[in-house]
Every structure is written in C-alpha cells, then in structure tokens.
Tab-separated table of C-alpha atoms in Angstrom:
chain	number	residue	atom	x	y	z
A	1	MET	CA	-82.311	52.570	89.711
A	2	VAL	CA	-79.652	54.895	88.224
A	3	THR	CA	-80.373	57.093	85.279
A	4	VAL	CA	-77.600	57.966	82.814
A	5	GLY	CA	-78.202	60.275	79.917
A	6	THR	CA	-77.222	63.381	78.037
A	7	PRO	CA	-78.128	66.899	79.063
A	8	ALA	CA	-81.735	67.402	78.595
A	9	LYS	CA	-82.871	69.232	75.590
A	10	LYS	CA	-85.945	71.153	75.205
A	11	LYS	CA	-87.710	68.800	72.829
A	12	SER	CA	-86.467	65.222	73.678
A	13	ASN	CA	-84.746	63.259	76.478
A	14	LEU	CA	-82.839	59.894	76.152
A	15	THR	CA	-82.801	57.631	79.213
A	16	PHE	CA	-80.720	54.370	79.708
A	17	GLU	CA	-81.522	52.100	82.585
A	18	LEU	CA	-78.696	49.716	83.796
A	19	SER	CA	-78.656	47.291	86.678
A	20	ALA	CA	-76.132	47.544	89.506
A	21	ASP	CA	-74.176	44.456	88.259
A	22	GLU	CA	-73.970	45.838	84.782
A	23	LEU	CA	-72.792	49.161	86.085
A	24	ASP	CA	-70.017	47.565	88.194
A	25	SER	CA	-68.923	45.435	85.275
A	26	LEU	CA	-68.807	48.474	83.086
A	27	ARG	CA	-66.686	50.416	85.584
A	28	ASN	CA	-64.263	47.610	86.330
A	29	SER	CA	-63.754	46.398	82.719
A	30	SER	CA	-60.780	47.721	80.717
A	31	ARG	CA	-61.141	47.532	76.942
A	32	PRO	CA	-57.968	46.958	74.884
A	33	ALA	CA	-56.832	49.699	72.584
A	34	PRO	CA	-57.683	49.188	68.955
A	35	PRO	CA	-54.769	47.792	66.813
A	36	VAL	CA	-52.583	50.289	65.040
A	37	PRO	CA	-52.836	49.871	61.288
A	38	PRO	CA	-49.503	49.189	59.451
A	39	PRO	CA	-47.944	52.120	57.695
A	40	VAL	CA	-48.881	52.540	54.097
A	41	PRO	CA	-45.861	52.146	51.757
A	42	GLU	CA	-44.991	55.104	49.705
A	43	LEU	CA	-45.758	54.856	46.026
A	44	PRO	CA	-42.941	55.556	43.504
A	45	PRO	CA	-43.118	58.924	41.879
A	46	ALA	CA	-45.051	59.067	38.697
A	47	ARG	CA	-42.947	58.639	35.502
A	48	GLU	CA	-42.640	61.613	33.272
A	49	PRO	CA	-44.540	61.347	30.022
A	50	LEU	CA	-42.493	60.460	26.955
A	51	PRO	CA	-41.792	63.306	24.575
A	52	ASP	CA	-43.689	63.354	21.385
A	53	LEU	CA	-41.784	61.878	18.441
A	54	PRO	CA	-41.824	63.948	15.280
A	55	GLY	CA	-43.816	62.514	12.411
A	56	ILE	CA	-45.564	59.822	14.480
A	57	GLU	CA	-49.248	60.107	15.338
A	58	ASP	CA	-51.547	57.623	17.018
A	59	ASP	CA	-50.579	53.963	16.923
A	60	LEU	CA	-52.599	51.609	14.804
A	61	PHE	CA	-53.142	47.983	15.906
A	62	THR	CA	-53.550	45.695	12.920
A	63	PRO	CA	-53.784	41.914	12.722
A	64	GLU	CA	-50.346	41.873	11.133
A	65	GLY	CA	-48.750	43.937	13.887
A	66	ILE	CA	-48.291	47.517	14.992
A	67	GLY	CA	-48.193	50.167	12.332
A	68	PHE	CA	-48.191	53.926	12.064
A	69	ASN	CA	-50.544	56.384	10.497
A	70	ASP	CA	-47.827	58.161	8.615
A	71	ALA	CA	-45.531	56.025	6.426
A	72	PRO	CA	-41.815	56.874	6.585
A	73	ALA	CA	-40.434	59.068	3.921
A	74	PRO	CA	-39.144	57.139	0.892
A	75	ILE	CA	-35.387	56.880	0.427
A	76	PRO	CA	-34.288	58.819	-2.616
A	77	PRO	CA	-32.675	56.570	-5.227
A	78	GLY	CA	-28.917	56.713	-5.422
A	79	PRO	CA	-26.702	56.679	-8.480
A	80	VAL	CA	-27.030	53.539	-10.620
A	81	PRO	CA	-23.693	51.616	-10.793
A	82	PRO	CA	-22.348	51.089	-14.282
A	83	ALA	CA	-23.037	47.735	-15.899
A	84	ALA	CA	-20.154	45.223	-15.935
A	85	PRO	CA	-18.531	44.776	-19.318
A	86	PRO	CA	-19.453	41.517	-21.061
A	87	VAL	CA	-17.022	38.635	-20.567
A	88	ALA	CA	-15.524	37.344	-23.760
A	89	ARG	CA	-15.767	33.549	-23.794
A	90	PRO	CA	-13.631	31.456	-26.109
A	91	ALA	CA	-15.379	29.775	-28.935
A	92	PRO	CA	-15.999	26.058	-28.444
A	93	PRO	CA	-13.507	23.811	-30.189
A	94	PRO	CA	-14.638	22.366	-33.472
A	95	PRO	CA	-15.795	18.778	-33.441
A	96	PRO	CA	-12.943	16.322	-34.020
A	97	ALA	CA	-12.632	15.086	-37.513
A	98	TYR	CA	-12.575	11.399	-38.270
A	99	ALA	CA	-9.175	9.983	-37.440
A	100	PRO	CA	-7.936	6.656	-38.779
A	101	PRO	CA	-7.076	3.961	-36.227
A	102	PRO	CA	-3.554	4.186	-34.836
A	103	VAL	CA	-0.941	2.254	-36.687
A	104	ALA	CA	1.355	-0.020	-34.732
A	105	PRO	CA	4.861	1.425	-34.504
A	106	VAL	CA	7.430	-0.102	-36.758
A	107	ILE	CA	10.773	-0.851	-35.172
A	108	GLU	CA	13.596	-0.188	-37.539
A	109	MET	CA	16.244	-2.869	-37.455
A	110	PRO	CA	19.883	-1.866	-37.723
A	111	ASP	CA	21.801	-2.584	-40.899
A	112	ARG	CA	23.228	-5.834	-39.681
A	113	ALA	CA	22.274	-9.463	-39.461
A	114	PRO	CA	19.568	-10.298	-36.892
A	115	PRO	CA	20.657	-12.198	-33.780
A	116	LEU	CA	20.734	-15.936	-34.019
A	117	LEU	CA	19.508	-18.372	-31.434
A	118	MET	CA	22.037	-21.001	-30.544
A	119	ASP	CA	22.326	-23.869	-28.141
A	120	VAL	CA	24.576	-23.583	-25.120
A	121	THR	CA	25.980	-26.076	-22.675
A	122	PRO	CA	23.787	-26.511	-19.586
A	123	HIS	CA	26.735	-27.400	-17.289
A	124	SER	CA	30.479	-26.970	-17.133
A	125	LEU	CA	32.616	-29.851	-18.491
A	126	GLY	CA	36.005	-30.737	-16.990
A	127	ILE	CA	38.437	-33.441	-15.851
A	128	GLU	CA	39.858	-34.607	-12.520
A	129	THR	CA	43.249	-33.270	-11.409
A	130	ALA	CA	45.635	-34.179	-8.576
A	131	GLY	CA	43.998	-33.981	-5.152
A	132	GLY	CA	40.512	-34.868	-6.389
A	133	TYR	CA	39.707	-31.421	-7.806
A	134	CYS	CA	37.736	-30.693	-10.980
A	135	LEU	CA	39.247	-28.415	-13.643
A	136	PRO	CA	36.613	-27.174	-16.173
A	137	LEU	CA	37.612	-26.979	-19.827
A	138	ILE	CA	34.234	-25.840	-21.256
A	139	ARG	CA	32.337	-23.424	-19.052
A	140	LYS	CA	28.591	-23.398	-18.501
A	141	GLY	CA	26.734	-21.457	-21.219
A	142	ALA	CA	29.351	-21.989	-23.919
A	143	PRO	CA	27.872	-22.030	-27.443
A	144	ILE	CA	27.418	-25.333	-29.271
A	145	PRO	CA	29.432	-26.476	-31.204
A	146	SER	CA	32.511	-25.712	-29.138
A	147	GLU	CA	36.100	-26.927	-28.770
A	148	GLN	CA	38.685	-26.430	-25.994
A	149	ASN	CA	42.073	-28.039	-25.326
A	150	ARG	CA	44.614	-27.960	-22.490
A	151	GLU	CA	47.992	-29.536	-21.726
A	152	PHE	CA	48.647	-31.522	-18.558
A	153	SER	CA	51.686	-33.301	-17.099
A	154	THR	CA	52.299	-36.363	-14.997
A	155	GLY	CA	52.143	-36.030	-11.209
A	156	GLN	CA	54.595	-38.805	-10.192
A	157	ASP	CA	58.107	-39.883	-11.152
A	158	GLY	CA	58.214	-42.779	-13.603
A	159	GLN	CA	54.461	-42.643	-14.255
A	160	GLU	CA	53.560	-44.818	-17.293
A	161	THR	CA	49.734	-44.672	-17.137
A	162	VAL	CA	47.374	-41.699	-16.986
A	163	ALA	CA	43.606	-41.915	-16.272
A	164	VAL	CA	41.578	-38.954	-17.611
A	165	ARG	CA	38.234	-38.850	-15.761
A	166	ILE	CA	35.512	-36.596	-17.259
A	167	CYS	CA	32.644	-34.914	-15.349
A	168	GLN	CA	30.007	-32.162	-15.648
A	169	GLY	CA	28.936	-29.783	-12.891
A	170	GLU	CA	29.856	-26.597	-11.065
A	171	GLU	CA	31.447	-27.991	-7.892
A	172	ARG	CA	35.184	-27.798	-7.179
A	173	GLY	CA	35.354	-31.401	-5.988
A	174	PHE	CA	35.224	-34.104	-8.634
A	175	GLU	CA	33.110	-36.469	-6.551
A	176	LEU	CA	30.430	-33.778	-6.135
A	177	ASN	CA	29.837	-33.537	-9.903
A	178	GLN	CA	28.301	-35.927	-12.407
A	179	ALA	CA	30.868	-38.431	-13.811
A	180	LEU	CA	30.609	-38.924	-17.605
A	181	GLY	CA	33.404	-41.311	-18.489
A	182	GLU	CA	37.120	-42.123	-18.308
A	183	ILE	CA	40.080	-42.450	-20.713
A	184	GLU	CA	43.189	-44.510	-19.836
A	185	LEU	CA	46.383	-43.632	-21.693
A	186	THR	CA	49.252	-46.150	-21.291
A	187	GLY	CA	52.808	-46.611	-22.574
A	188	LEU	CA	54.200	-43.308	-21.320
A	189	ARG	CA	57.964	-42.953	-21.158
A	190	ASN	CA	59.708	-43.275	-17.828
A	191	ALA	CA	60.532	-39.718	-16.742
A	192	PRO	CA	60.420	-37.516	-13.656
A	193	ARG	CA	57.093	-35.974	-12.844
A	194	GLY	CA	56.142	-32.984	-14.917
A	195	GLN	CA	58.289	-34.122	-17.871
A	196	VAL	CA	55.618	-36.056	-19.787
A	197	LYS	CA	52.978	-33.838	-21.408
A	198	ILE	CA	49.408	-34.953	-22.139
A	199	ASP	CA	47.209	-32.886	-24.485
A	200	VAL	CA	43.449	-33.140	-23.713
A	201	ILE	CA	40.828	-31.852	-26.212
A	202	PHE	CA	37.068	-31.379	-25.534
A	203	ILE	CA	34.850	-31.147	-28.658
A	204	ILE	CA	31.029	-30.655	-28.612
A	205	ASP	CA	29.332	-31.065	-31.999
A	206	ALA	CA	25.971	-29.649	-33.151
A	207	SER	CA	24.102	-32.736	-31.900
A	208	GLY	CA	25.359	-32.143	-28.331
A	209	THR	CA	27.744	-35.116	-28.258
A	210	LEU	CA	30.996	-34.627	-26.342
A	211	ALA	CA	34.190	-36.112	-27.778
A	212	VAL	CA	37.252	-36.246	-25.474
A	213	ARG	CA	40.713	-37.125	-26.808
A	214	ALA	CA	43.955	-37.506	-24.793
A	215	THR	CA	47.282	-37.495	-26.712
A	216	ASP	CA	50.848	-38.198	-25.502
A	217	SER	CA	53.006	-35.354	-26.819
A	218	ASP	CA	56.167	-37.510	-26.962
A	219	THR	CA	54.883	-40.645	-28.664
A	220	GLY	CA	51.696	-39.338	-30.327
A	221	ARG	CA	49.676	-42.145	-28.808
A	222	ALA	CA	46.039	-41.095	-28.270
A	223	GLN	CA	42.822	-42.376	-26.785
A	224	GLU	CA	39.317	-41.019	-27.482
A	225	ILE	CA	35.841	-41.374	-25.956
A	226	ARG	CA	32.451	-40.034	-27.017
A	227	VAL	CA	29.843	-39.201	-24.361
A	228	ASN	CA	26.196	-38.167	-24.630
A	229	LEU	CA	25.794	-35.230	-22.268
A	230	LEU	CA	23.403	-35.775	-19.352
A	231	GLY	CA	21.311	-32.634	-19.502
A	232	GLY	CA	17.830	-34.074	-18.952
A	233	ALA	CA	15.921	-37.200	-18.121
A	234	SER	CA	17.277	-40.640	-18.841
A	235	GLU	CA	15.778	-43.030	-21.391
A	236	GLU	CA	14.051	-44.983	-18.598
A	237	ASP	CA	12.461	-41.814	-17.189
A	238	ILE	CA	11.266	-40.756	-20.631
A	239	ALA	CA	9.708	-44.163	-21.279
A	240	SER	CA	8.002	-44.101	-17.864
A	241	MET	CA	6.524	-40.667	-18.505
A	242	ARG	CA	5.324	-41.734	-21.956
A	243	ASP	CA	3.552	-44.789	-20.509
A	244	ARG	CA	1.936	-42.753	-17.732
A	245	GLN	CA	0.634	-40.196	-20.230
A	246	GLN	CA	-0.770	-42.944	-22.445
A	247	ARG	CA	-2.619	-44.477	-19.491
A	248	LEU	CA	-4.190	-41.087	-18.722
A	249	PHE	CA	-5.454	-40.780	-22.295
A	250	ASP	CA	-6.884	-44.298	-22.290
A	251	ALA	CA	-8.737	-43.829	-18.965
C-alpha cells in the first residue's frame, strides 16, 4: 500500500489510499486542457448625458400624451389689422311694371298699287320652220292675255301652199314638242323663194284659248284656228279621276 498525503500538521493528518492499478492509470493518463473562453466584446462607450433644456422640468405622462410641467410662455398679441371698408352693392332693380302684350308690327305699303296676280303660260308656243325646227313666238311664263306676231317667207321657188304647224314645248325640234294644230294657207302667187311674205299672229285671251292666224301679205288671204292649250289632264283623265273618287266615297 502507498500513502499519499500533505505534510503532516500538528493537529490532523489526511491519508488517501490508492491501489496499484489506479496509481498507474493516474500517472499514465493525460487530461486535456480546459477550453479557452471566447473574448468578451468591448461595450460602446457610455453616451454623454443630454444638457438640461431651459424652462423644462420633469416630463409628465398623461393619457392624452406627453406634457410638460411648465407651459410655454404666451405669444404677445400683435397689432390688429384694420377692418376692410364695406363694399357698396348696387340696389336691386325695381320690379317690372305691367307691360301690355306686344303688338304685331305693321308693314307700311308704298304709295303705289299692290301687285296683281296674273296667269302665265305654262309652256312656250311656236311654229315649225324649215328643217323641222321649232321657233317660239310666245315664251314660257308670258302673262295672259298676250299677243305676238312674226313675218315669215316661203322656202321654195314657186311655192303656192304654206302649212303652219303649231306646237307647245321647250325643245328645239318640232317633233319633240306637243303638236296643237295646223293651218294651211293656199293660193299664194308664183314667185321665187323668200318673195312671198306670210304674217303669223298668236293671241291668248283671258280664258287661256290660243288663236293663230296666218295672212298672205300680197293678197290679204288669211286662215285662222283656235286651240285649247294642253296644260293639264285631258277630259278623259278628269272623268276617270272623278269616278275613282266617287267610288272611294261610296265604299
């Protein structure tokens, strides 16, 4: 047995008894060094205290917010600005007085006779000339009654008969207009063409009836025809329209 202990003291002795195996194990064992603790980080330097603000004491915490013990000094009142001058408003207009209803304007007529309404010809009226052309004697829109005359001559040598064909319309060709009638003047003297003169007169009376007269200037022989102008529907068309209207009334 091996005895290990501390130097003996006068009053007490401590004795440890170990076996040989435990002693060898203790000698041969190598204990690891204790871990090194990590370095402690340095703390930032302490902040300097804030300077005391003049006129402010301890803070007061209220339900409405943060206040101060001492209220700020009141702001002295400044100079009062002068009052604006009153604005002059115009007086309201007086209520309108009763006005009579407007009178229709009166048109002053000039010192002359008023215009008259008159009938006019609906189409031009003329006769056939050499070459199949139509020469108008009374133009369209001429007032009724109206009268026009013109002198013509023969177109062939030794011509003894002249046919005066009458038409109404605006076309230059005779066949393209409406034929109204014809006058045949016979017994002309035998003469070269252009030597015998024929005077043709167109007369429209107030009733709208056309009278055409052809007169030989040498002998005074004349022929005349009266024609009802064709400006509207015929008698057959008028009767047909009258019957149709009567049937509509009876239905």
